N, C-alpha and C. Protein backbone atom coordinates (compact mmCIF):
# COMPACT_ATOMS: atom_id res chain seq x y z
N UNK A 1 47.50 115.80 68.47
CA UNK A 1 47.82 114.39 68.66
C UNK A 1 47.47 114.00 70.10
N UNK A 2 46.54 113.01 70.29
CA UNK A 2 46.24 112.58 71.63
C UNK A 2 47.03 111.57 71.89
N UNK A 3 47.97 111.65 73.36
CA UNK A 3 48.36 110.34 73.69
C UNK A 3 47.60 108.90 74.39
N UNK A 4 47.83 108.07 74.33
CA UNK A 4 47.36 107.29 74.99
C UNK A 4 47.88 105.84 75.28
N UNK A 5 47.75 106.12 76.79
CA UNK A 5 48.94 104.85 77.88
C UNK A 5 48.63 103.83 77.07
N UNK A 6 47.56 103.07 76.96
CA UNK A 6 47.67 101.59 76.75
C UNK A 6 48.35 100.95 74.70
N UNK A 7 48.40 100.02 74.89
CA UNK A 7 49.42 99.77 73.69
C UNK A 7 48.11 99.02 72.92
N UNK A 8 47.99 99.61 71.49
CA UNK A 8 46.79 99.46 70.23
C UNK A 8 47.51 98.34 69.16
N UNK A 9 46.31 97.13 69.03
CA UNK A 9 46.70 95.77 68.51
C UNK A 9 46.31 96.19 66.97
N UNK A 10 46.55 96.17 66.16
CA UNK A 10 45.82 96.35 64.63
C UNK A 10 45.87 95.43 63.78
N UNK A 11 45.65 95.31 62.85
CA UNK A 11 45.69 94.36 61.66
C UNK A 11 47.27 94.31 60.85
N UNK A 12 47.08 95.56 60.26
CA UNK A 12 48.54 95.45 58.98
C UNK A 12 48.97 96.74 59.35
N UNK A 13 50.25 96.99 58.54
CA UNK A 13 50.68 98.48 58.26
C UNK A 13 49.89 99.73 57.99
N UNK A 14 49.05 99.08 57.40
CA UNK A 14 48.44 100.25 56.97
C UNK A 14 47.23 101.35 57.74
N UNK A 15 47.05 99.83 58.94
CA UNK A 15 46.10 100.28 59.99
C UNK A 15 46.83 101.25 60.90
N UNK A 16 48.22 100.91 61.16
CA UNK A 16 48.92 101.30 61.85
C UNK A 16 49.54 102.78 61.53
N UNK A 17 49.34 102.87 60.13
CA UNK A 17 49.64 104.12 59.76
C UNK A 17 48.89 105.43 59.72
N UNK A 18 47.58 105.02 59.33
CA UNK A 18 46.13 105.86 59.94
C UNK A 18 46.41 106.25 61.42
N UNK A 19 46.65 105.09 62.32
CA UNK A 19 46.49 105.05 63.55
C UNK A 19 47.33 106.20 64.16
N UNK A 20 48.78 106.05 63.27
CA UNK A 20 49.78 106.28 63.92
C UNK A 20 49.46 108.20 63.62
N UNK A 21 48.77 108.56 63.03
CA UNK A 21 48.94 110.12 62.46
C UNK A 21 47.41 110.83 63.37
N UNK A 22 46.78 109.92 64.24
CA UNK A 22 45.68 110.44 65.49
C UNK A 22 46.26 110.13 66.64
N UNK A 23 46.84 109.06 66.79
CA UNK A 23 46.65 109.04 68.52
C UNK A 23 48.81 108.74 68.51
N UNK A 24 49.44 109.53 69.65
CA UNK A 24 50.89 109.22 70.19
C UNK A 24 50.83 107.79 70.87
N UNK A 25 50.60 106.66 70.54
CA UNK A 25 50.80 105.39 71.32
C UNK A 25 51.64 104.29 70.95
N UNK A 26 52.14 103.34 71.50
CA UNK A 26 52.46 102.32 70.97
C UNK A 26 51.63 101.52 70.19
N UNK A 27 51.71 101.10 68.70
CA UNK A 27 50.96 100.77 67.84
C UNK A 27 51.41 99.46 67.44
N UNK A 28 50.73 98.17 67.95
CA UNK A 28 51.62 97.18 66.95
C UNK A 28 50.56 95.96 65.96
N UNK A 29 51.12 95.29 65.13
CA UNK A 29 50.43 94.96 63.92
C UNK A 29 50.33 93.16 64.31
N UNK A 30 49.18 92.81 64.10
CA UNK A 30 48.77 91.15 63.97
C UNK A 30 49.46 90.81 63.14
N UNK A 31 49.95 91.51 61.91
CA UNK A 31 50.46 90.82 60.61
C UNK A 31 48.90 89.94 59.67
N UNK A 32 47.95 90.28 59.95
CA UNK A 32 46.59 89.44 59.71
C UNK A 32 46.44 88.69 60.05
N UNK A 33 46.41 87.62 59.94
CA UNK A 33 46.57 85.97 60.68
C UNK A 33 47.65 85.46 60.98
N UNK A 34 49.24 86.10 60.69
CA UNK A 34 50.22 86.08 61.30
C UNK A 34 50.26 85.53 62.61
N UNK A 35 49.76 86.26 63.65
CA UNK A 35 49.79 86.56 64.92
C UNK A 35 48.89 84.83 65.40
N UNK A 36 48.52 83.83 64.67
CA UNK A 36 48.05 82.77 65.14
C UNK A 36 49.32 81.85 65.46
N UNK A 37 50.27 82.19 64.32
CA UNK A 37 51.71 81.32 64.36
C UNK A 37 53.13 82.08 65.18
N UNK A 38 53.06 82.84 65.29
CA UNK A 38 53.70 83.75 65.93
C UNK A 38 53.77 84.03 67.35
N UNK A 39 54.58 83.20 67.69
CA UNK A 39 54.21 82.94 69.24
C UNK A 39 55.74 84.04 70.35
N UNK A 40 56.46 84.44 69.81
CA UNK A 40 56.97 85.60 70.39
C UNK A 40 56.12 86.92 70.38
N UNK A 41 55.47 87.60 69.06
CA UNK A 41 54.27 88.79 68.89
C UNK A 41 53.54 88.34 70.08
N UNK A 42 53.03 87.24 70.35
CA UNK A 42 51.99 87.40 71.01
C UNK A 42 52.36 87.18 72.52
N UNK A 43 53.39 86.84 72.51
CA UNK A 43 54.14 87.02 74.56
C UNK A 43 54.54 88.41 74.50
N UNK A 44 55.06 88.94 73.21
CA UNK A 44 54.83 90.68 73.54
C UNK A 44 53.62 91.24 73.80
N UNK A 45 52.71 90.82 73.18
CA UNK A 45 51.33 91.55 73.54
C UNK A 45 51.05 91.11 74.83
N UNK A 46 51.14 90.14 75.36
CA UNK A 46 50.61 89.58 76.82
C UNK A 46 51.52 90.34 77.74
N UNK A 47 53.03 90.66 77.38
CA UNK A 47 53.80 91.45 78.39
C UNK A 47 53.53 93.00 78.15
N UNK A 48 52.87 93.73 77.10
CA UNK A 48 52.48 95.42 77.19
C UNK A 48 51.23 94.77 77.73
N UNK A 49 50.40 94.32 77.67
CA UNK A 49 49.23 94.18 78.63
C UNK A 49 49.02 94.01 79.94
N UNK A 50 50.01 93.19 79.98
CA UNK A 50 50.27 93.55 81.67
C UNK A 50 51.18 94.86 82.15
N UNK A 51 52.08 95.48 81.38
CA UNK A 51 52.60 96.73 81.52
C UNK A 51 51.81 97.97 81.68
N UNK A 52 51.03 98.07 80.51
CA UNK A 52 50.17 98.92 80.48
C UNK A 52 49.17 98.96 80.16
N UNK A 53 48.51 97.62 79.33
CA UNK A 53 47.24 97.50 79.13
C UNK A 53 46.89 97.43 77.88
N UNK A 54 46.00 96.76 77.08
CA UNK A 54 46.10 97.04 75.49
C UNK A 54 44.59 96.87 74.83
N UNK A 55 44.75 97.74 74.00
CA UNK A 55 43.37 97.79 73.28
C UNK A 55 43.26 97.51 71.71
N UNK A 56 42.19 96.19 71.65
CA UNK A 56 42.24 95.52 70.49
C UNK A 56 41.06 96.44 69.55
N UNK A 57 41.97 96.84 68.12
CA UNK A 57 40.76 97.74 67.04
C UNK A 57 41.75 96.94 66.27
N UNK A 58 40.27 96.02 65.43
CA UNK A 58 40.13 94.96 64.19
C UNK A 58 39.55 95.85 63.41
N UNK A 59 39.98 95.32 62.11
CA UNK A 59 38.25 95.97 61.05
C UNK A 59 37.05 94.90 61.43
N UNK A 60 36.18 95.87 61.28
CA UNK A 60 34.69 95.36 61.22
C UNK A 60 34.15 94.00 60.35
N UNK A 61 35.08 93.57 59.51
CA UNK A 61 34.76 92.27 58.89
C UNK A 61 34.90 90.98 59.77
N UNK A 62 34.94 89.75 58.89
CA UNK A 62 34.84 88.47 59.09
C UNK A 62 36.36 88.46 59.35
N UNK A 63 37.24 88.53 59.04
CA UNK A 63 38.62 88.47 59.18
C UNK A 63 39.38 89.15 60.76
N UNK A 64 38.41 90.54 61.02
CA UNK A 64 38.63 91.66 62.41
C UNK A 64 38.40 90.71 63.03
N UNK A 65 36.97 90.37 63.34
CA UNK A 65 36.29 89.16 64.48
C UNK A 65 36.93 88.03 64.54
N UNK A 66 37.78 87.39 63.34
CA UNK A 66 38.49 85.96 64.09
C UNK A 66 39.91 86.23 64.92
N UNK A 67 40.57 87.52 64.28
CA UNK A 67 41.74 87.72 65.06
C UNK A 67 40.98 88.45 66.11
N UNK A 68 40.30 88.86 66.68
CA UNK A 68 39.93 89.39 68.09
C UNK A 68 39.58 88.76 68.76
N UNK A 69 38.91 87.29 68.12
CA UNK A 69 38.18 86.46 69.29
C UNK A 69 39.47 85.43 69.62
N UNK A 70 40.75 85.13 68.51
CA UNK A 70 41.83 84.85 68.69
C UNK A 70 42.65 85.61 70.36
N UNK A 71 42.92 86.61 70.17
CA UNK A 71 43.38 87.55 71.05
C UNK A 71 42.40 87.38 72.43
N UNK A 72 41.21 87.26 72.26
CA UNK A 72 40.58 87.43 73.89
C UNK A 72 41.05 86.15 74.33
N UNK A 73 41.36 84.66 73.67
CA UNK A 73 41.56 83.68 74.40
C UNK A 73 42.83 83.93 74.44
N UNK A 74 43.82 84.26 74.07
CA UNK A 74 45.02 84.54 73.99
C UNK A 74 45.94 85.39 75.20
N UNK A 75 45.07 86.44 75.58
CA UNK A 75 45.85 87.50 76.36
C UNK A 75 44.68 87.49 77.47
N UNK A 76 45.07 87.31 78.79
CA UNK A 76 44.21 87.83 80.03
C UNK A 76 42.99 89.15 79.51
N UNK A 77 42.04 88.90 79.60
CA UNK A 77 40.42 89.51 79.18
C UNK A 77 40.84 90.89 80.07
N UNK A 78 40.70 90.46 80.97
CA UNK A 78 41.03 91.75 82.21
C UNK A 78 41.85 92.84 82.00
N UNK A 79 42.85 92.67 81.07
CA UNK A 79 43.91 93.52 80.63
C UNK A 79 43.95 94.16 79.52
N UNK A 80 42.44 93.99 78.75
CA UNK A 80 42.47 93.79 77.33
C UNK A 80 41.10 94.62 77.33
N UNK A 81 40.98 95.84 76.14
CA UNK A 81 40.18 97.20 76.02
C UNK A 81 39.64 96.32 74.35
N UNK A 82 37.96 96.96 73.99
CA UNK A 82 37.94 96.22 73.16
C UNK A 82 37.43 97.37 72.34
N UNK A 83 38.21 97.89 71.04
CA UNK A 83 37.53 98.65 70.26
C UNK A 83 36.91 98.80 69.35
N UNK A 84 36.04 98.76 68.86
CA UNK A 84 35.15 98.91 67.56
C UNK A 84 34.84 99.60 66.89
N UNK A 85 34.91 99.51 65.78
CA UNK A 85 34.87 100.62 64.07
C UNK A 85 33.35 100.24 63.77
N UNK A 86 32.63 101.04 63.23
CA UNK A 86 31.59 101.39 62.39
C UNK A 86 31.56 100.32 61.21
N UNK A 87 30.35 99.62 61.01
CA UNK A 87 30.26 99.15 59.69
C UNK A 87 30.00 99.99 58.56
N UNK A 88 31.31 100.56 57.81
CA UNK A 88 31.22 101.44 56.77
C UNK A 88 31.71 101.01 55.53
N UNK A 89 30.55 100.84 54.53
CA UNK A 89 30.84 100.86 53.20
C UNK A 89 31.48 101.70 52.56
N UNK A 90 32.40 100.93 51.39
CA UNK A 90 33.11 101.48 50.72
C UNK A 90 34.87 101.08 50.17
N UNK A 91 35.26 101.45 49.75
CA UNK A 91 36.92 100.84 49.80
C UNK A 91 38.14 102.09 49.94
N UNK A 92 38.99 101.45 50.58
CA UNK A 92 40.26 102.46 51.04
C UNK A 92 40.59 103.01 49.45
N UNK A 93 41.21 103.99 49.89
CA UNK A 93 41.70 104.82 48.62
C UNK A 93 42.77 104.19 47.44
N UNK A 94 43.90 103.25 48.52
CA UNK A 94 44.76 102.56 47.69
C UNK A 94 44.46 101.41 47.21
N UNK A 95 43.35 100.96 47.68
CA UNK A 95 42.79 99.80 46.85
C UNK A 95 42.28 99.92 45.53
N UNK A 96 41.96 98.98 44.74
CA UNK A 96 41.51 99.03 43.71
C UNK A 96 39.92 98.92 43.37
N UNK A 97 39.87 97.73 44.61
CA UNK A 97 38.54 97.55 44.70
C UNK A 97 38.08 97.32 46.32
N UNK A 98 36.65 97.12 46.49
CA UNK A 98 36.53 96.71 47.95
C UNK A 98 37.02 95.41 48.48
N UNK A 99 36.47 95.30 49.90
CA UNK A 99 37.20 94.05 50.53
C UNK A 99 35.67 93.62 50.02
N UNK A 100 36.47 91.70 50.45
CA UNK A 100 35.17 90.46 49.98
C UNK A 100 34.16 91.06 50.87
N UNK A 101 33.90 91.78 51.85
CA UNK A 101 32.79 92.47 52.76
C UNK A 101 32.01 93.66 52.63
N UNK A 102 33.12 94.18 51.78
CA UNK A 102 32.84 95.64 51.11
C UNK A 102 32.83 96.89 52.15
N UNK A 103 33.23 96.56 53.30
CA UNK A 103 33.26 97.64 54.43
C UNK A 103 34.71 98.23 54.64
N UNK A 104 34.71 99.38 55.01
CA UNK A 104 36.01 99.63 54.86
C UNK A 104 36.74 99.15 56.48
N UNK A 105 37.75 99.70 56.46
CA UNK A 105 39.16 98.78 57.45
C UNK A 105 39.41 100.24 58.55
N UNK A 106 40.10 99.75 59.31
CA UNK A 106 40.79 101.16 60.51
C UNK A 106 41.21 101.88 59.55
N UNK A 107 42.37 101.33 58.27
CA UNK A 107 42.89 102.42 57.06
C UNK A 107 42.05 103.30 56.66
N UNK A 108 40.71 103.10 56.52
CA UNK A 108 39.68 103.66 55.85
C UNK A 108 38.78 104.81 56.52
N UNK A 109 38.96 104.60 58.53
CA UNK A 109 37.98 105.54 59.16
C UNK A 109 38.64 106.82 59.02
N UNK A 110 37.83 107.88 59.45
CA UNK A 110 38.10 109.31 59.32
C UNK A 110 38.94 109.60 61.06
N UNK A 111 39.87 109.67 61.31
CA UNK A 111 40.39 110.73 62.42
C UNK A 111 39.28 110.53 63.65
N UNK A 112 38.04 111.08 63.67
CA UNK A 112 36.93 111.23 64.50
C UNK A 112 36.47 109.58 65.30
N UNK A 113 36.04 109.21 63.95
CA UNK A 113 35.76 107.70 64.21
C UNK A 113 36.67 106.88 65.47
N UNK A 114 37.75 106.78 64.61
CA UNK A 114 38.68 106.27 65.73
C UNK A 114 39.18 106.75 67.14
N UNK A 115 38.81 107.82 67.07
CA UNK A 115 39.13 108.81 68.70
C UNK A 115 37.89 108.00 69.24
N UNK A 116 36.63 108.23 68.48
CA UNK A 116 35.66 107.77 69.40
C UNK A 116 35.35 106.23 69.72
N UNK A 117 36.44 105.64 68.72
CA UNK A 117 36.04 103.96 69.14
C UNK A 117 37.07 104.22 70.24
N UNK A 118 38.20 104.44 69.93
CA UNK A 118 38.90 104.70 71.47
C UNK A 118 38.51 105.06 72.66
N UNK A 119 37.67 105.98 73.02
CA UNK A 119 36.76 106.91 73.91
C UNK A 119 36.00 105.79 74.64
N UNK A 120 35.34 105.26 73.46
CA UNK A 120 34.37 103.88 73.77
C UNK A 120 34.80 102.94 74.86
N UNK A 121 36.11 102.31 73.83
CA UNK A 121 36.59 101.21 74.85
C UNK A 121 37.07 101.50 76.33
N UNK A 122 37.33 102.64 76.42
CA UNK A 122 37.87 103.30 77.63
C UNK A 122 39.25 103.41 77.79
N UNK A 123 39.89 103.64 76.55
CA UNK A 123 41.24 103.90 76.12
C UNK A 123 41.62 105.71 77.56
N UNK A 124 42.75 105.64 77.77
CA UNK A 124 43.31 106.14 78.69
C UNK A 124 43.85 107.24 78.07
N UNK A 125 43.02 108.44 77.63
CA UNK A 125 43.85 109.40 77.51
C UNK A 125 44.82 110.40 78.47
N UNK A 126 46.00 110.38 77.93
CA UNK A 126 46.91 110.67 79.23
C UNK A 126 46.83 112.39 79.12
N UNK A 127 46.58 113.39 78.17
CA UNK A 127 46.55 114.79 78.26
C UNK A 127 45.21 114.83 78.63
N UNK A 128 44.30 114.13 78.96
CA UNK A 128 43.18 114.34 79.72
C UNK A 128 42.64 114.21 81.07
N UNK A 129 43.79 113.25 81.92
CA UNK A 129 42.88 112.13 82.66
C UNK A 129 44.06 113.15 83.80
N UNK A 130 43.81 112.79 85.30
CA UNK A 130 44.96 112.82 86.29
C UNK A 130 46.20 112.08 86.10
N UNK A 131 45.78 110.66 85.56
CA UNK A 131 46.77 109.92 85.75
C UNK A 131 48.32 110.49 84.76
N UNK A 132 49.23 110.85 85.31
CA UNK A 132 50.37 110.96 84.91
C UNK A 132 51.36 110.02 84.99
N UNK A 133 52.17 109.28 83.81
CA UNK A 133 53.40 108.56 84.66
C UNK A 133 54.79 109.19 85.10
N UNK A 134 55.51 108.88 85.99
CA UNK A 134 56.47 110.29 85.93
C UNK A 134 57.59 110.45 84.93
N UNK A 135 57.27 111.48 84.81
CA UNK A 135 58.28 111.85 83.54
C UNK A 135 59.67 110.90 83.31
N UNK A 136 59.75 110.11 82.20
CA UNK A 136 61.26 109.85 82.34
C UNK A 136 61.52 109.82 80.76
N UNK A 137 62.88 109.78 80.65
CA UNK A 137 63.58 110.01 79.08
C UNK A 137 63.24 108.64 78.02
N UNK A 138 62.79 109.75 77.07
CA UNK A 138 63.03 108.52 75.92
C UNK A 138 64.04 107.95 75.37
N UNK A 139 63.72 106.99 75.13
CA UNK A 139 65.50 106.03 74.15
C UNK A 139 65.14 106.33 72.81
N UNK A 140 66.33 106.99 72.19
CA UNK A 140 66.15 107.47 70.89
C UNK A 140 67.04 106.70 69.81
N UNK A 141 66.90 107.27 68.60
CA UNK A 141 67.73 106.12 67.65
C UNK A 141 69.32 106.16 68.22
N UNK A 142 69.59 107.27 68.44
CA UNK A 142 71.12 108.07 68.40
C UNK A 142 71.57 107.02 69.92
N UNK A 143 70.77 106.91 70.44
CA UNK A 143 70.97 105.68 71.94
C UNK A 143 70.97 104.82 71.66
N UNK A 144 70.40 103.93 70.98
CA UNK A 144 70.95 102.52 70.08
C UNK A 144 71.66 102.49 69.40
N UNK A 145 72.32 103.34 68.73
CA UNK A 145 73.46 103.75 67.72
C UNK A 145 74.50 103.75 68.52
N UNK A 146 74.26 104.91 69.76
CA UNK A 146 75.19 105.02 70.84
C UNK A 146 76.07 103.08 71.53
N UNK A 147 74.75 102.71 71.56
CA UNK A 147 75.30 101.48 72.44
C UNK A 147 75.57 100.62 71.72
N UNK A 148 75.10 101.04 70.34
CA UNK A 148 76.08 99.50 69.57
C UNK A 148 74.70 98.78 69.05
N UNK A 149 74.10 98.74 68.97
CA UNK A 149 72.55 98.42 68.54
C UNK A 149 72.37 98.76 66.99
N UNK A 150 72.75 99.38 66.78
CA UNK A 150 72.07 99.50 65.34
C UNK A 150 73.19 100.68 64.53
N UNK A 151 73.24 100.45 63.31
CA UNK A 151 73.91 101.20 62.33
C UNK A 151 75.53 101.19 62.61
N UNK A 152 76.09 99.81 62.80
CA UNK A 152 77.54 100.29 63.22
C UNK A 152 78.03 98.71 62.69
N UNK A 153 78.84 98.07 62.71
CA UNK A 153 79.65 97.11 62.27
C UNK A 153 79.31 96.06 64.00
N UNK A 154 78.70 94.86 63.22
CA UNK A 154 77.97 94.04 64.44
C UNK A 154 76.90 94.41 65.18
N UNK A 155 76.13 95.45 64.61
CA UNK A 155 74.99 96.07 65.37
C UNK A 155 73.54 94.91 65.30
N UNK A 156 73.54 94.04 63.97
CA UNK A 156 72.81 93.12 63.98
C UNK A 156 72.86 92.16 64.54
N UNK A 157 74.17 91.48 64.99
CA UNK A 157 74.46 90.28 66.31
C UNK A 157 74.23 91.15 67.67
N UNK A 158 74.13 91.73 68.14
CA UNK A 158 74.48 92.59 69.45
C UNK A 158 73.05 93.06 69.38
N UNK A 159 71.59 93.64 68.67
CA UNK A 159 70.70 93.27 68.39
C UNK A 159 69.94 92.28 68.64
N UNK A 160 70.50 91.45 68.14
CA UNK A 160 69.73 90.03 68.57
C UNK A 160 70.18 89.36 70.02
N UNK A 161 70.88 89.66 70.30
CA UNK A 161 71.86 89.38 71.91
C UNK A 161 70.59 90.07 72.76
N UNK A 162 70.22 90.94 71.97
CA UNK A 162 69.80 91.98 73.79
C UNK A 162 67.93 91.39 72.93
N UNK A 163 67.65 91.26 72.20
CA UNK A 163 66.39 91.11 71.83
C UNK A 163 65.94 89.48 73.04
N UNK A 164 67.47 88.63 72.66
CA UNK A 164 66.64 87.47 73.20
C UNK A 164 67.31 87.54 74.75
N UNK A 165 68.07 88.70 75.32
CA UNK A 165 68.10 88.69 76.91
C UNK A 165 66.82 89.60 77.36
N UNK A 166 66.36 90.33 76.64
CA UNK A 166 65.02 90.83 76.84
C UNK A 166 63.99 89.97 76.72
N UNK A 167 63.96 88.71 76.16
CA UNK A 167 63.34 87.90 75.99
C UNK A 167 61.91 88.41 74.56
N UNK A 168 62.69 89.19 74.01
CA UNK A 168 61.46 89.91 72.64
C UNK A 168 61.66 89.19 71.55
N UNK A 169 60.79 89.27 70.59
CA UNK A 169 60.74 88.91 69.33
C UNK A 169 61.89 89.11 68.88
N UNK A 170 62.52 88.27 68.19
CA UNK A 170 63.57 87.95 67.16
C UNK A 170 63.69 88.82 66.17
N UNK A 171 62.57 88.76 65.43
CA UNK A 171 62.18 89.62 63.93
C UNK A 171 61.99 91.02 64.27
N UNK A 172 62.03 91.54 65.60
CA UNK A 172 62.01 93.05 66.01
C UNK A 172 62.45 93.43 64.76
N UNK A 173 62.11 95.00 64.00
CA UNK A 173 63.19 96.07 63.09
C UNK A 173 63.73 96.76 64.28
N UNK A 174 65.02 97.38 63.72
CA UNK A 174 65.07 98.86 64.44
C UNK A 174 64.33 99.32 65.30
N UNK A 175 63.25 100.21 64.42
CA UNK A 175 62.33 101.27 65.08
C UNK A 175 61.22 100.14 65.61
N UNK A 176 61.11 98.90 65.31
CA UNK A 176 60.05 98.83 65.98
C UNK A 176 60.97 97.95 67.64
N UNK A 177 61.80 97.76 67.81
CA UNK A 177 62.72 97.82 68.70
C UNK A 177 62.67 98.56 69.94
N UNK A 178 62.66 99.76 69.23
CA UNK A 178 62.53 100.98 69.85
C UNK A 178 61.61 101.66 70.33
N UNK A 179 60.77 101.19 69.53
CA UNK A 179 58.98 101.31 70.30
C UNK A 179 58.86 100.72 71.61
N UNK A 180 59.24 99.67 71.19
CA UNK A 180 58.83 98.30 72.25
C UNK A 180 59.68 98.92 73.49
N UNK A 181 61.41 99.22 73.12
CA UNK A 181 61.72 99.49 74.58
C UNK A 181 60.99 100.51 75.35
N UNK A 182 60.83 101.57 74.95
CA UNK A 182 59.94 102.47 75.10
C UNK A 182 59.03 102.62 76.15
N UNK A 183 58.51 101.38 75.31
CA UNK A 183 56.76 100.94 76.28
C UNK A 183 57.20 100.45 77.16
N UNK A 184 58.04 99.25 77.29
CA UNK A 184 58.67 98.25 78.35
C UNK A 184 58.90 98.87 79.36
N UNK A 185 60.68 99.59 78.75
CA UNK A 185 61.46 100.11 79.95
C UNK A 185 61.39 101.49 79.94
N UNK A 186 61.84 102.39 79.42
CA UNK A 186 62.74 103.20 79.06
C UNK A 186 63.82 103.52 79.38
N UNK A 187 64.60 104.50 79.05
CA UNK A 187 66.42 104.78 79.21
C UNK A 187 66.54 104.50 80.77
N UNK A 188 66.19 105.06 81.51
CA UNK A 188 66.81 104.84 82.87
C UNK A 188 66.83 103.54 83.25
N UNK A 189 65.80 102.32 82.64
CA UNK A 189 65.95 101.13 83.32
C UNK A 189 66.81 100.89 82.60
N UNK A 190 66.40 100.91 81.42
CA UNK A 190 67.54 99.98 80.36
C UNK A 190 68.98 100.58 80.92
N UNK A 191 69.21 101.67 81.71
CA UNK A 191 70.65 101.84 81.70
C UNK A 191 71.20 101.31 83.12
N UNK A 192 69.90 101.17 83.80
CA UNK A 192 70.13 100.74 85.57
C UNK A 192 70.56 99.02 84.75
N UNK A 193 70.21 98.65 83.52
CA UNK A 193 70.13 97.21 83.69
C UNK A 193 71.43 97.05 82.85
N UNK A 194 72.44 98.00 82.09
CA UNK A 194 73.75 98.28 81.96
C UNK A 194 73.52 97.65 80.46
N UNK A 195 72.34 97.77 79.82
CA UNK A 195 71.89 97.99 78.50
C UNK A 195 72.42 99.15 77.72
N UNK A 196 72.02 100.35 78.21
CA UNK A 196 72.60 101.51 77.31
C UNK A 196 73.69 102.36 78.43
């Protein structure tokens, strides 16, 4: 599993799930054209981009290219890695049939492919490069559980309390909550900031 610093924009779940089983990163989803109306998703993406930087992998269709050219006017250019998939025929496995383009999606590339569209854009591998950040602790489920966040009686008001003093998306889940703090802060700020 390769890690890598900057935070990866995708299409749907399903991109994200390919994604998520090659590279250790923060992975988050357009929702498809979602992300045009969705104007908290996309002050998250503008705040991991300025955190750490983010790299946009669309599929190769007519649909990839409008949410990417969406996103370059959207998020500072400068901050923003641009990745590209192979025009490859064919259809994902869980489909039935192909897309109206007939090329397949990020769901669809092989492992290789995607390391190397990553490679391409100049995605930041961190077990490769000097750059280290210094070590600090992750926030785990059992730490949101801990603080009252999730799985306890009022964990969904107290949830949404710290989502909108963080100023994050509303519709956060759980785990994807937990991603996000992750990338943001992690445990030591969130606890310097008397969060956890």
């Amino acid at each position: 599993m390769y890690r890598i610093r900057e935070a990866i924009v995708v299409e749907g779940r399903y991109d994200k799930n390919t994604l998520a089983q090659v590279v250790e990163a923060t992975i988050l989803e357009t929702s498809g054209f979602g992300i045009f109306k969705d104007k908290e998703r996309l002050a998250l993406l503008r705040r991991l981009a300025e955190s750490r930087g983010l790299i946009v992998l669309t599929d190769s269709d007519g649909a990839g290219f409008v949410i990417r050219n969406y996103l370059k006017g959207a998020v500072d250019p400068a901050l923003v890695k641009q990745a590209y998939i192979p025009d490859r025929y064919g259809k994902e496995r869980r489909k039935t049939a192909p897309s109206k383009e007939g090329k397949l999606g990020v769901e669809g590339m092989p492992p290789e492919v995607l390391l190397d569209a990553l490679r391409q854009a100049g995605a930041t591998f961190l077990d490769e490069t000097e750059e280290r950040s210094p070590p600090r602790r992750a926030i785990t489920k059992a730490d949101l559980y801990a603080a009252g966040y999730s799985g306890g009686e009022g964990a969904a008001q107290r949830r949404q309390e710290l989502l909108k003093r963080l100023d994050l998306p509303q519709h956060l889940s759980p785990n994807a909550l937990l991603e996000v703090l992750n990338a943001l802060y992690g445990y030591e700020k969130l606890e310097e900031m008397g969060i956890l």
